[in-house]
PDB file of C-alpha atoms and ligand atoms in Angstrom:
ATOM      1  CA  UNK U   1     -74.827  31.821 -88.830  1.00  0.00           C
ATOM      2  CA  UNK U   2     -74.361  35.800 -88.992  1.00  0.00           C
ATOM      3  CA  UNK U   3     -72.417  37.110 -86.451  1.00  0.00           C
ATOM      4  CA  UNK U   4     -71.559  40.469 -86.100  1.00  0.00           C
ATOM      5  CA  UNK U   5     -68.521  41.512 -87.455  1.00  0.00           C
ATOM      6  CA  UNK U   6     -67.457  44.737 -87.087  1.00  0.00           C
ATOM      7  CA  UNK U   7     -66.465  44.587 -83.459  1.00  0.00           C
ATOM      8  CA  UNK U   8     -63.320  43.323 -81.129  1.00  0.00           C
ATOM      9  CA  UNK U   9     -63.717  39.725 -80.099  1.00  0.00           C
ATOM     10  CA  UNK U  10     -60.814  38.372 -77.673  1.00  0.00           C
ATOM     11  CA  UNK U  11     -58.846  35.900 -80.074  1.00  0.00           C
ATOM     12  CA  UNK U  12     -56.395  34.155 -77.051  1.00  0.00           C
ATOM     13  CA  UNK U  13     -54.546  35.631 -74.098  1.00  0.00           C
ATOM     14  CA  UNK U  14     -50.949  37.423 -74.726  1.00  0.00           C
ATOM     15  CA  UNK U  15     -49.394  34.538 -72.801  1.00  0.00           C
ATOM     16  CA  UNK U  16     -50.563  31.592 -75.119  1.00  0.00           C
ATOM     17  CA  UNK U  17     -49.061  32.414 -78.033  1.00  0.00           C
ATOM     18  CA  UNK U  18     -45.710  32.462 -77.790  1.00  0.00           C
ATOM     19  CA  UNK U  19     -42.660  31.393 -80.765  1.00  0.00           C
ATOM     20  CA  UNK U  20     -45.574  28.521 -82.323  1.00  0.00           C
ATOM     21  CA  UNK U  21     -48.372  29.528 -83.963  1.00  0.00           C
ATOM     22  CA  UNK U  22     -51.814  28.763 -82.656  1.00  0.00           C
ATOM     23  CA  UNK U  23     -54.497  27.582 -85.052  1.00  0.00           C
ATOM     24  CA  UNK U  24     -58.166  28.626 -83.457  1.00  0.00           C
ATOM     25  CA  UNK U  25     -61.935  29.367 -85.489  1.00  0.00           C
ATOM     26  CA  UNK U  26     -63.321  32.250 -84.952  1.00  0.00           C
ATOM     27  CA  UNK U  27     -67.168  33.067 -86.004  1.00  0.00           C
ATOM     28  CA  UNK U  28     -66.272  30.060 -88.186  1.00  0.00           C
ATOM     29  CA  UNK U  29     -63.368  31.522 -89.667  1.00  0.00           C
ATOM     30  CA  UNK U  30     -60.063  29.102 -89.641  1.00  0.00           C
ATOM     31  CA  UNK U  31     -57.450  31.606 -87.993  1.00  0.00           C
ATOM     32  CA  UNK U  32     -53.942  31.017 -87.626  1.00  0.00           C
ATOM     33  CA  UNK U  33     -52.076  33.878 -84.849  1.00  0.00           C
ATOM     34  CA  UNK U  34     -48.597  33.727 -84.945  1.00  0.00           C
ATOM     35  CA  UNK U  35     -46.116  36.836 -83.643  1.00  0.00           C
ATOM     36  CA  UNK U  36     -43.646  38.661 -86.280  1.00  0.00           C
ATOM     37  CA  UNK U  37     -40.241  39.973 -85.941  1.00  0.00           C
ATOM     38  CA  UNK U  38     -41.101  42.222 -83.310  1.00  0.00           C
ATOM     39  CA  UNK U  39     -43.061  39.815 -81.609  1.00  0.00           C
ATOM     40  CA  UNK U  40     -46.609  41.502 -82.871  1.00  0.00           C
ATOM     41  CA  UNK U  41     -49.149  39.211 -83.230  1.00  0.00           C
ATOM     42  CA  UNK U  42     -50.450  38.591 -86.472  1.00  0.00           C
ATOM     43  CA  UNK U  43     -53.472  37.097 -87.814  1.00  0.00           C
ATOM     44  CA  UNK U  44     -54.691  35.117 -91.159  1.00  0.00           C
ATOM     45  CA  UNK U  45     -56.761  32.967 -92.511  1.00  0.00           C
ATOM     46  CA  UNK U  46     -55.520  29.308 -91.770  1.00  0.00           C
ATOM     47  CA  UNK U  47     -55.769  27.771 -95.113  1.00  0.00           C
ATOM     48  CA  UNK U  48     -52.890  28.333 -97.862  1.00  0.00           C
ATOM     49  CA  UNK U  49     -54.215  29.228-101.187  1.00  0.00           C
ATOM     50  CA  UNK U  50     -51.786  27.173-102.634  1.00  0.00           C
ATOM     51  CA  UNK U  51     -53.689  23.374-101.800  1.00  0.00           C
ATOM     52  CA  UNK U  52     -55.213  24.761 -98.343  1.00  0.00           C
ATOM     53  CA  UNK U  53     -53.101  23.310 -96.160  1.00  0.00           C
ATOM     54  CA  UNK U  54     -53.545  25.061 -92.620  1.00  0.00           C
ATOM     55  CA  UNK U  55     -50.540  27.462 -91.816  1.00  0.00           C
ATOM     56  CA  UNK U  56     -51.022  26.532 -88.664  1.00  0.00           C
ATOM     57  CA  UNK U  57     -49.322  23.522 -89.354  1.00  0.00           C
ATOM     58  CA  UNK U  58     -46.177  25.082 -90.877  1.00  0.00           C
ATOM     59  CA  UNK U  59     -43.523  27.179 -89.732  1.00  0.00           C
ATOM     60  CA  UNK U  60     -43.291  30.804 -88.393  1.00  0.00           C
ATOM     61  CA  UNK U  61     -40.661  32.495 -89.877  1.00  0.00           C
ATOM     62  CA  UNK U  62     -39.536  35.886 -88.159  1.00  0.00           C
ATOM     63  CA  UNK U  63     -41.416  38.163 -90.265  1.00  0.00           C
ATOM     64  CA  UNK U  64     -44.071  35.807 -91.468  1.00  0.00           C
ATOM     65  CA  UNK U  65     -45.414  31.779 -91.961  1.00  0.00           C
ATOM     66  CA  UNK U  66     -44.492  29.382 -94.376  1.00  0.00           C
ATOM     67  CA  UNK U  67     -46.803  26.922 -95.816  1.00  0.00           C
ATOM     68  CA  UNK U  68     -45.457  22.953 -94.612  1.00  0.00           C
ATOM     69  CA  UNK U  69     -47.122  21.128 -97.769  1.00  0.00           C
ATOM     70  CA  UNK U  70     -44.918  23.084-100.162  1.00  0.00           C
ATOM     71  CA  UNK U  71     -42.876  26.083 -98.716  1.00  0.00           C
ATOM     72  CA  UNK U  72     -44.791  29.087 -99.932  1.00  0.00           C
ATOM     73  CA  UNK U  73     -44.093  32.075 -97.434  1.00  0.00           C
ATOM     74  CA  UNK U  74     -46.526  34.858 -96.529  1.00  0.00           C
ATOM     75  CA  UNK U  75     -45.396  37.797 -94.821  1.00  0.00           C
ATOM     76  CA  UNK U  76     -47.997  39.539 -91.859  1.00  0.00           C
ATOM     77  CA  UNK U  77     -50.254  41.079 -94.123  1.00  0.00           C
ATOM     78  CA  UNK U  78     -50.870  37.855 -96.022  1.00  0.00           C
ATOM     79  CA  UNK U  79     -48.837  38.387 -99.204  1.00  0.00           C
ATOM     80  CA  UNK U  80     -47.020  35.494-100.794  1.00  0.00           C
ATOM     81  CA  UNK U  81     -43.221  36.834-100.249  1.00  0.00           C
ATOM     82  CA  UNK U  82     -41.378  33.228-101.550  1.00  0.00           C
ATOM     83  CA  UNK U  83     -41.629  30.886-103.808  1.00  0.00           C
ATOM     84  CA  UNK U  84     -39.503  28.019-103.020  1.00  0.00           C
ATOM     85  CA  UNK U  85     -40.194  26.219-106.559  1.00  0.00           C
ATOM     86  CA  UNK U  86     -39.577  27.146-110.748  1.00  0.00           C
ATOM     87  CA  UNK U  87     -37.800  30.777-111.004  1.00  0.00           C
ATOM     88  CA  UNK U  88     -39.878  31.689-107.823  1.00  0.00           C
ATOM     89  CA  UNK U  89     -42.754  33.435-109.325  1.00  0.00           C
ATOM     90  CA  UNK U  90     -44.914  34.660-107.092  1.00  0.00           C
ATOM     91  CA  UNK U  91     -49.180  35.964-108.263  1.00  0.00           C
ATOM     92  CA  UNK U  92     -51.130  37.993-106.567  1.00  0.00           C
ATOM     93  CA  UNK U  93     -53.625  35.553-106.595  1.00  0.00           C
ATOM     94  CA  UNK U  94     -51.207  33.514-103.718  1.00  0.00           C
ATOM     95  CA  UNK U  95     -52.408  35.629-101.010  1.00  0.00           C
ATOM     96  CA  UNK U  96     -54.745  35.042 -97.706  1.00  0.00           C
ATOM     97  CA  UNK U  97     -56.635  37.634 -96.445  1.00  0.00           C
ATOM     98  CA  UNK U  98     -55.531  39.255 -92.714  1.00  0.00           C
ATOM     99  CA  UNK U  99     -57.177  40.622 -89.847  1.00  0.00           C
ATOM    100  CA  UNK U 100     -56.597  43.666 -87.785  1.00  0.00           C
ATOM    101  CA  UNK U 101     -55.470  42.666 -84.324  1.00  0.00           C
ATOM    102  CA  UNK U 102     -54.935  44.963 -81.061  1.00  0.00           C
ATOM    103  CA  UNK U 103     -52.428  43.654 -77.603  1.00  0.00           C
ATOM    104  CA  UNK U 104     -54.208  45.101 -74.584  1.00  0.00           C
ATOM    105  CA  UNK U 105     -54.824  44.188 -70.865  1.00  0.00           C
ATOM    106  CA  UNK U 106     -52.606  40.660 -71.842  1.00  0.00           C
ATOM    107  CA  UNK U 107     -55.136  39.934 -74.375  1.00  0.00           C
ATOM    108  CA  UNK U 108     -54.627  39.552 -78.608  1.00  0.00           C
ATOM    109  CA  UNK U 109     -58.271  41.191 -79.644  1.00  0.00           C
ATOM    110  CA  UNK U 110     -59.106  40.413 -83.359  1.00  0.00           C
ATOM    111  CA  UNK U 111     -61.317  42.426 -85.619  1.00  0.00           C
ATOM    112  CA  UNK U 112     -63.206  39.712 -88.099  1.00  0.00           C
ATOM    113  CA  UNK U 113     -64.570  42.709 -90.389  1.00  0.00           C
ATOM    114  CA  UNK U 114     -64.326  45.692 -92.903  1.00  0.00           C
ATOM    115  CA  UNK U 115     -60.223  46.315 -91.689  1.00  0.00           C
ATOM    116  CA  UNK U 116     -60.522  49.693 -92.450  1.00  0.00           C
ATOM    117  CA  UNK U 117     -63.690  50.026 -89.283  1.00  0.00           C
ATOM    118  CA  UNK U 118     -61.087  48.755 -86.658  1.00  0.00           C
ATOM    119  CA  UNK U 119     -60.684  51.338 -84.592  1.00  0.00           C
ATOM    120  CA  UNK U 120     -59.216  50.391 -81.218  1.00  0.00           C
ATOM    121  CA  UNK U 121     -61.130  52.922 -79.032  1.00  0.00           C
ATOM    122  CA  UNK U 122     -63.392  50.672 -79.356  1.00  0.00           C
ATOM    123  CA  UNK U 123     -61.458  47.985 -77.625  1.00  0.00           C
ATOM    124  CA  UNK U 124     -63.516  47.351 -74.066  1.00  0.00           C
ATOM    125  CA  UNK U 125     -62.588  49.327 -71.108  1.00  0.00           C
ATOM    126  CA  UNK U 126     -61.024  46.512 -68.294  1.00  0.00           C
ATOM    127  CA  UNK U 127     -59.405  46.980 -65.106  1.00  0.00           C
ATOM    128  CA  UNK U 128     -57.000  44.342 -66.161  1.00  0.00           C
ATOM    129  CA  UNK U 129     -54.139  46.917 -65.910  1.00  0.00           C
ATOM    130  CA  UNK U 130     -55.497  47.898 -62.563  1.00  0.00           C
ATOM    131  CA  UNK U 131     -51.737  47.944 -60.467  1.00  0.00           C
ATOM    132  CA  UNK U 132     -54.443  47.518 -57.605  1.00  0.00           C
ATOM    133  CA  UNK U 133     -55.743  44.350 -58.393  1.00  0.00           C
ATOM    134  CA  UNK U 134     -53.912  41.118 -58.805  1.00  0.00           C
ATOM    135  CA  UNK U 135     -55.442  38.340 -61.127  1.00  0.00           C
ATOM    136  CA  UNK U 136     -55.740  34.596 -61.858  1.00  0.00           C
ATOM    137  CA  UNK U 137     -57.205  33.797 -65.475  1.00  0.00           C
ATOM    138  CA  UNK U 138     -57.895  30.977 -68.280  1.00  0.00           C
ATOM    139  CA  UNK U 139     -60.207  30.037 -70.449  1.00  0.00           C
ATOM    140  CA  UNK U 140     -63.384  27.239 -70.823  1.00  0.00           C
ATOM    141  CA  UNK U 141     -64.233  25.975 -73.700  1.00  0.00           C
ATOM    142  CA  UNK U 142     -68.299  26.099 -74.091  1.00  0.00           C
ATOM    143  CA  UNK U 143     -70.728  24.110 -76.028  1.00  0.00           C
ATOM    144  CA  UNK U 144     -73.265  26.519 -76.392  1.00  0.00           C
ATOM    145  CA  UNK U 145     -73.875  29.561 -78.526  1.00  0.00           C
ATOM    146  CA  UNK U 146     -72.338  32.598 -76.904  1.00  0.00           C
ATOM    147  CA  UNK U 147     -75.493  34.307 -76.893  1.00  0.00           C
ATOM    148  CA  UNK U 148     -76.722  31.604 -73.921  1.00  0.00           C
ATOM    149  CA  UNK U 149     -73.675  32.750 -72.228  1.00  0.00           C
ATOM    150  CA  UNK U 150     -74.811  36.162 -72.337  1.00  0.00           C
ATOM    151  CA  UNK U 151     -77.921  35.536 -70.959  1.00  0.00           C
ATOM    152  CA  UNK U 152     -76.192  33.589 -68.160  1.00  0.00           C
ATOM    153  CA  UNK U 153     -74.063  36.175 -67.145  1.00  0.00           C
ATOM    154  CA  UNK U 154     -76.411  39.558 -66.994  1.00  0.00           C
ATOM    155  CA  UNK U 155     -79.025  37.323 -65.476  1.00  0.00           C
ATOM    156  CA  UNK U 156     -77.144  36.433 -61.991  1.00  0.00           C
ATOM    157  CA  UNK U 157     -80.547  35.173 -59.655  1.00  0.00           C
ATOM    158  CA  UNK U 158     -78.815  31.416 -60.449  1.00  0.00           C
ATOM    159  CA  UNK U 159     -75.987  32.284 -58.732  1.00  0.00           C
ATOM    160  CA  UNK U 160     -76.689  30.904 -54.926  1.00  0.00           C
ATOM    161  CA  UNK U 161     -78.099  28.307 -56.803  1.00  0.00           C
ATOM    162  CA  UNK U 162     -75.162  27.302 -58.700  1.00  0.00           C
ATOM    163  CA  UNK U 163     -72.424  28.678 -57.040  1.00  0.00           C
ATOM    164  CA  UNK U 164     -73.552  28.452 -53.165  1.00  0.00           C
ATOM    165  CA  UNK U 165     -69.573  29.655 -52.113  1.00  0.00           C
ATOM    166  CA  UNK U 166     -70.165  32.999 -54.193  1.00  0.00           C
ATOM    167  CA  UNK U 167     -74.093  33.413 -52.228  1.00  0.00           C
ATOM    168  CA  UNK U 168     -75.737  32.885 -49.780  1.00  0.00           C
ATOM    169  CA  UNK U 169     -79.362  30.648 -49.538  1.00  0.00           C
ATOM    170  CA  UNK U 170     -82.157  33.394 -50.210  1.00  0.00           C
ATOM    171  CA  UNK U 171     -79.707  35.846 -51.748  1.00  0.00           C
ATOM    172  CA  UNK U 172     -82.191  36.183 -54.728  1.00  0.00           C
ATOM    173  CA  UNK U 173     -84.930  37.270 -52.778  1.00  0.00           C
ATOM    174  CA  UNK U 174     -83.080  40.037 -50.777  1.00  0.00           C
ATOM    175  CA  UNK U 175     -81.432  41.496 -53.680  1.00  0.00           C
ATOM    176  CA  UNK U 176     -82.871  45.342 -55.227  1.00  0.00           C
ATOM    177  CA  UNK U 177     -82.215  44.549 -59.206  1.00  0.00           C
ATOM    178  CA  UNK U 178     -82.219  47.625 -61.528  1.00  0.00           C
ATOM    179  CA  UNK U 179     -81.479  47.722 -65.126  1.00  0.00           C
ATOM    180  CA  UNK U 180     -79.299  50.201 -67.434  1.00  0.00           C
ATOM    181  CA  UNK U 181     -78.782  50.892 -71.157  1.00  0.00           C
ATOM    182  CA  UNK U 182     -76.634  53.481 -71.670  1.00  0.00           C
ATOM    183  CA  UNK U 183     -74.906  54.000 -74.905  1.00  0.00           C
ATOM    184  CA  UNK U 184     -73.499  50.766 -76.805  1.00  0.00           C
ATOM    185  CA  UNK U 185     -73.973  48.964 -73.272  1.00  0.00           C
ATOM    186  CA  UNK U 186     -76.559  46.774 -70.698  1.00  0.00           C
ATOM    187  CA  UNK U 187     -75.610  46.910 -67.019  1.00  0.00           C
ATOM    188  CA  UNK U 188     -77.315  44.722 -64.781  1.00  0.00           C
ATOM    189  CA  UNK U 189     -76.928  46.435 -60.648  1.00  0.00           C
ATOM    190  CA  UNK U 190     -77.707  43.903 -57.905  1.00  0.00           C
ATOM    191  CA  UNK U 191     -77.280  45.424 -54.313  1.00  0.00           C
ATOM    192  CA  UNK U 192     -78.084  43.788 -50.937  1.00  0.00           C
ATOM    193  CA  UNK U 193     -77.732  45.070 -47.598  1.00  0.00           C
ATOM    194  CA  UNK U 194     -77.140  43.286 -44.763  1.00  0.00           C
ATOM    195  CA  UNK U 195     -76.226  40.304 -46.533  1.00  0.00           C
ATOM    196  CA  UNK U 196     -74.273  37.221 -44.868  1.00  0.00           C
ATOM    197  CA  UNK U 197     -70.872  37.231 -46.080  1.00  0.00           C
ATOM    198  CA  UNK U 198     -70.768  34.330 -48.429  1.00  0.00           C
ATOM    199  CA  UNK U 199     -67.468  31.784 -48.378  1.00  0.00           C
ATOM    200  CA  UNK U 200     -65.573  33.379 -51.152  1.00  0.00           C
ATOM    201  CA  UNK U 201     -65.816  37.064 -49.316  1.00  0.00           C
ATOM    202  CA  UNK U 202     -64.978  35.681 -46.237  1.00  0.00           C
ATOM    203  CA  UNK U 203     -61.763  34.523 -47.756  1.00  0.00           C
ATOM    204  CA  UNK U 204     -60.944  38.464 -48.096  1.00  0.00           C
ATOM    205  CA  UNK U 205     -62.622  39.705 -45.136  1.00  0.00           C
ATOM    206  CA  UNK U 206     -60.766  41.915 -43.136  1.00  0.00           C
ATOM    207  CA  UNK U 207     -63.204  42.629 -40.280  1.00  0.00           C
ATOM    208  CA  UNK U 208     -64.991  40.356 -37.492  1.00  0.00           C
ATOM    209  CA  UNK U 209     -68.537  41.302 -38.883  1.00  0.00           C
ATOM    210  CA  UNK U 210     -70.797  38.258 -40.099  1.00  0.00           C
ATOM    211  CA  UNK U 211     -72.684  40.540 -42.290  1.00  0.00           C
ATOM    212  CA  UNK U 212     -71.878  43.430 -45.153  1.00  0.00           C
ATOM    213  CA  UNK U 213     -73.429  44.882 -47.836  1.00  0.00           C
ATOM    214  CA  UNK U 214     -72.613  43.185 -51.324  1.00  0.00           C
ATOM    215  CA  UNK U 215     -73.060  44.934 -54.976  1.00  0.00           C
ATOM    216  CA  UNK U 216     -72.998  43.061 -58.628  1.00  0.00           C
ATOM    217  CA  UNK U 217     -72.681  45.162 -61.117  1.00  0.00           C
ATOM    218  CA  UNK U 218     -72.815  42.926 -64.522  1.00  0.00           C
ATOM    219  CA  UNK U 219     -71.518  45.741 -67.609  1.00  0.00           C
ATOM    220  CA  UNK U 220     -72.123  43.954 -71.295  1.00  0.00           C
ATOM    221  CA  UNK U 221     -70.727  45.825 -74.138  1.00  0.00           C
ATOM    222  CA  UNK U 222     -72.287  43.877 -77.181  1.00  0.00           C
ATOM    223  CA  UNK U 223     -71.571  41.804 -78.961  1.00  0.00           C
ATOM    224  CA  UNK U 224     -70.147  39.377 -75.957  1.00  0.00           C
ATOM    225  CA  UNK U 225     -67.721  41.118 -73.743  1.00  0.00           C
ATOM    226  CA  UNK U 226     -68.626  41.532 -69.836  1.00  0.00           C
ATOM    227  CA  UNK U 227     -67.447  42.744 -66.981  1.00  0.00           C
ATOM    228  CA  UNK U 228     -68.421  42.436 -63.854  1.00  0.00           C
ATOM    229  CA  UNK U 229     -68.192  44.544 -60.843  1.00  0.00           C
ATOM    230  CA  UNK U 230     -68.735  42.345 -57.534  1.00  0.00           C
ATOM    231  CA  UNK U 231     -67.399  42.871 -54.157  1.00  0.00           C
ATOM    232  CA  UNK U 232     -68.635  43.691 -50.422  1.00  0.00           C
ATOM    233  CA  UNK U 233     -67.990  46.275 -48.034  1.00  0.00           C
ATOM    234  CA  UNK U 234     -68.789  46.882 -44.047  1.00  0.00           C
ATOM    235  CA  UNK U 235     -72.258  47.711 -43.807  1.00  0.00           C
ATOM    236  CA  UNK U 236     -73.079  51.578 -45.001  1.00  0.00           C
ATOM    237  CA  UNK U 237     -69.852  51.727 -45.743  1.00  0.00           C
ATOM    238  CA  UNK U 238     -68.626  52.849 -49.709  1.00  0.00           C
ATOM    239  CA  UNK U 239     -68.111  49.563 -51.795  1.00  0.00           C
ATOM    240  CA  UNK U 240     -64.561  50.894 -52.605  1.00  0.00           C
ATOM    241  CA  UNK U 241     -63.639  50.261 -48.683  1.00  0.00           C
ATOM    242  CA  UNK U 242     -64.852  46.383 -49.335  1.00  0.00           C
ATOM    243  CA  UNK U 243     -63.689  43.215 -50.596  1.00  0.00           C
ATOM    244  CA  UNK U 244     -63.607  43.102 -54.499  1.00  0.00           C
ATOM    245  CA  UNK U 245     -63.515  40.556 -56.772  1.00  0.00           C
ATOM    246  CA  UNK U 246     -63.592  41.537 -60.241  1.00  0.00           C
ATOM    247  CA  UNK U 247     -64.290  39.388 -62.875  1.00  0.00           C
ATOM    248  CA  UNK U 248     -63.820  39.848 -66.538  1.00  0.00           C
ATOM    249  CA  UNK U 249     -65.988  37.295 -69.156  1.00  0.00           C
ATOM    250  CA  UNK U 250     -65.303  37.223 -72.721  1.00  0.00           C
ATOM    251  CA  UNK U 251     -66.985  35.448 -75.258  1.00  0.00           C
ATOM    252  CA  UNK U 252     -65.795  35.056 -79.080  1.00  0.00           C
ATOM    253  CA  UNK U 253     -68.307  32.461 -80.905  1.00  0.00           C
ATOM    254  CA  UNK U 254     -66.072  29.812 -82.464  1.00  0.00           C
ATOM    255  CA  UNK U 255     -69.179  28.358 -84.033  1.00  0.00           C
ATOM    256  CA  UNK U 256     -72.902  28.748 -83.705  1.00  0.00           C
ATOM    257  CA  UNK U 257     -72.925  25.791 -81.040  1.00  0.00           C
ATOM    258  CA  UNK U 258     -69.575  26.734 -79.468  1.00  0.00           C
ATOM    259  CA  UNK U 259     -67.775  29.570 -77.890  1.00  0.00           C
ATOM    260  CA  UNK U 260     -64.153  30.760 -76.885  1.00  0.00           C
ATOM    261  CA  UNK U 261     -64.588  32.170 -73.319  1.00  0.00           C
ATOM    262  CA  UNK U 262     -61.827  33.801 -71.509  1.00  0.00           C
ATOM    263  CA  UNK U 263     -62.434  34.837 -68.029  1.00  0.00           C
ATOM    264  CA  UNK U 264     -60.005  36.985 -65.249  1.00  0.00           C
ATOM    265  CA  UNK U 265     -60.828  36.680 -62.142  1.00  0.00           C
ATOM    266  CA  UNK U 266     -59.150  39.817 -59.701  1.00  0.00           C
ATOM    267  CA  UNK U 267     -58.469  40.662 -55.966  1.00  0.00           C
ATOM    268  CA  UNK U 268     -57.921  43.431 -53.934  1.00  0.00           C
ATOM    269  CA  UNK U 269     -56.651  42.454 -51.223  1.00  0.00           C
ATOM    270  CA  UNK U 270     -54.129  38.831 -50.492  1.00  0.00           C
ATOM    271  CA  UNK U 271     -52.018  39.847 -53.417  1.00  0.00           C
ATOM    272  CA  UNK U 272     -49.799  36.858 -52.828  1.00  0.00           C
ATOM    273  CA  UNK U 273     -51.918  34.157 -51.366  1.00  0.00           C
ATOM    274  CA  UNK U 274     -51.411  31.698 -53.559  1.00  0.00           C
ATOM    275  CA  UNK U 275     -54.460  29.214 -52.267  1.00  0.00           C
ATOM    276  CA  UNK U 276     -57.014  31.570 -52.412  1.00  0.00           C
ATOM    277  CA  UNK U 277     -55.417  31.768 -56.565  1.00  0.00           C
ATOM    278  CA  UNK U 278     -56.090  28.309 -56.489  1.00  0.00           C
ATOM    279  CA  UNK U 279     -59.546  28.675 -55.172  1.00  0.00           C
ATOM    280  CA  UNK U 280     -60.635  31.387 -57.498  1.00  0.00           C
ATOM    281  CA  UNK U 281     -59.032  29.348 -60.342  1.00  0.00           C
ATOM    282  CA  UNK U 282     -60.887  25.788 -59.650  1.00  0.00           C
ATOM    283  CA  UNK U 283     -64.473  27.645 -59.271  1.00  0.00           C
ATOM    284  CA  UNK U 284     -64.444  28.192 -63.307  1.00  0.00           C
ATOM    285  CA  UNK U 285     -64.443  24.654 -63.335  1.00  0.00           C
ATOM    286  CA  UNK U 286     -62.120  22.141 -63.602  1.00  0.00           C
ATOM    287  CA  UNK U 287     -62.163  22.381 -67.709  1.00  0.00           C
ATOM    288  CA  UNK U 288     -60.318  25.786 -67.603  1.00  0.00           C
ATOM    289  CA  UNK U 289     -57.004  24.878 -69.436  1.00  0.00           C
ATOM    290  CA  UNK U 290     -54.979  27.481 -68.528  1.00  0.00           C
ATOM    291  CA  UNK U 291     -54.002  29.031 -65.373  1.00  0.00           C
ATOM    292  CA  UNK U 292     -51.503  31.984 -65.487  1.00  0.00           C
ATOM    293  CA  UNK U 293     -51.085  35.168 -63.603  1.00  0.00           C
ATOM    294  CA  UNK U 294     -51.148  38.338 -65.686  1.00  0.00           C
TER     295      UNK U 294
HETATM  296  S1  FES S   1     -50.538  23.881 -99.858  1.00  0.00           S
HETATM  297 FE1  FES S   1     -49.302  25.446 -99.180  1.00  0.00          FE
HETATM  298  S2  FES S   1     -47.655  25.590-100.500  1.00  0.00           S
HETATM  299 FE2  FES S   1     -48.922  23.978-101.279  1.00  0.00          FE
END
């Protein structure tokens, strides 16, 4: 399948890989992240050139990864740097090719094209370093193609269908919907007013009203990175004096049929309540392997 390539795609959080290395595909690409000496991640192809063992299955040295079929060593940027066997000669030709990867927000972003494109402005804006906002995240594993995600996620009408605690019944039909491309980016804006504060809000409801006005404001910035801007204020009041609950949603294809998806989910307010964590953890579904807070 072609994907596009020249673009940042969210290759694991910060927090998974740690003194192992981590084998994981990647628009179909065998990848092997491991950290170096100065615990920067590193990326490269997971197959030694030698008899294409994975790396992944060998050891992280400090600086680099050596094979575990028969000991070559390859430092960050992919270049055999040991021969373990003969008088040690070492070819060009024993080399794997790397990728360009960026640390931000607690997330390793990889760049699966021409190296010399990667420019990390181009990294997605998040409010994951938002001192404001405290966070629960993981990721799902998804047997689709990421583009059905996409669809899913800038198309939110299913949502007091299939998540009743995030909306209330009829929520579809009251909501104004308006559209935005803008630059490299879709937005999708859904306001409401006068809506019924749904279960989740209520859990970070301050007031004694029974109604508020609610926003979703869905941001994609191709190819499959999303953020969205939901929360829900007093009524007339500015949405930054509401309850918010950020989400962040991103989507690296592993295959055509599958996709990586790593989600945040933030708070304003209840910093340090650690059931409504658990709550906002166990509505991404009980397959979400990892729960960790940023
Ligand atoms: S397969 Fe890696 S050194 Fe032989």
């Amino acid at each position: 399948m072609p994907y596009l390539k020249n673009a940042w795609y969210a290759a694991g959080w910060s927090a998974e890989l740690g003194e192992k290395a981590i084998a994981r595909t990647i628009l179909d690409q065998p990848i092997v992240l491991f950290r170096g000496a100065h615990g920067n991640p590193l990326a490269l192809t997971d197959a030694c050139p030698h008899r294409f063992a994975p790396l992944s299955l060998g050891r992280v040295t400090g600086s680099g990864i050596a094979c575990g079929y028969h000991g070559l060593e390859f430092d960050g940027h992919g270049k055999c740097v040991r021969n373990p066997h003969g008088k040690g000669a070492v070819s060009s030709a024993l080399s794997v090719r790397s990728y360009p990867l960026a640390e931000r927000y607690g997330m390793i972003w990889i760049w699966m094209g021409d190296a010399t494109l990667a420019d990390e402005s181009s990294i997605p804006v998040l409010p994951l370093d938002n001192a404001g906002l405290s966070w629960v995240y993981g990721q799902l594993h998804v047997s689709a193609n990421y583009e059905l995600v996409v669809d899913n996620l800038l198309d939110l009408t299913h949502v007091e269908f299939l998540h009743p605690f995030l909306a209330s019944p009829g929520n579809s039909q009251r909501t104004s919907f308006r559209a935005e491309h803008k630059d490299e980016k879709v937005s999708a804006f859904y306001e409401i007013k006068g809506e019924p504060i749904s279960g989740l809000f209520q859990l970070l409801w301050d007031g004694d009203e029974t109604e508020g006005d609610m926003h979703a404001y869905m941001h994609w910035q191709p190819p499959s990175n999303l953020y969205l801007d939901v929360g829900m204020s007093p009524l007339g009041a500015d949405t930054a004096a509401g309850a918010q609950i950020p989400t962040t949603h991103l989507l690296t294809p592993e295959t055509e049929d599958t996709t990586h998806y790593f989600w945040a989910a933030g708070r304003n307010r209840r910093h340090g309540d650690e059931q409504i964590s658990g709550m906002l953890h166990s509505g991404r579904r009980m397959r979400s392997r990892t729960r960790m807070n940023l």
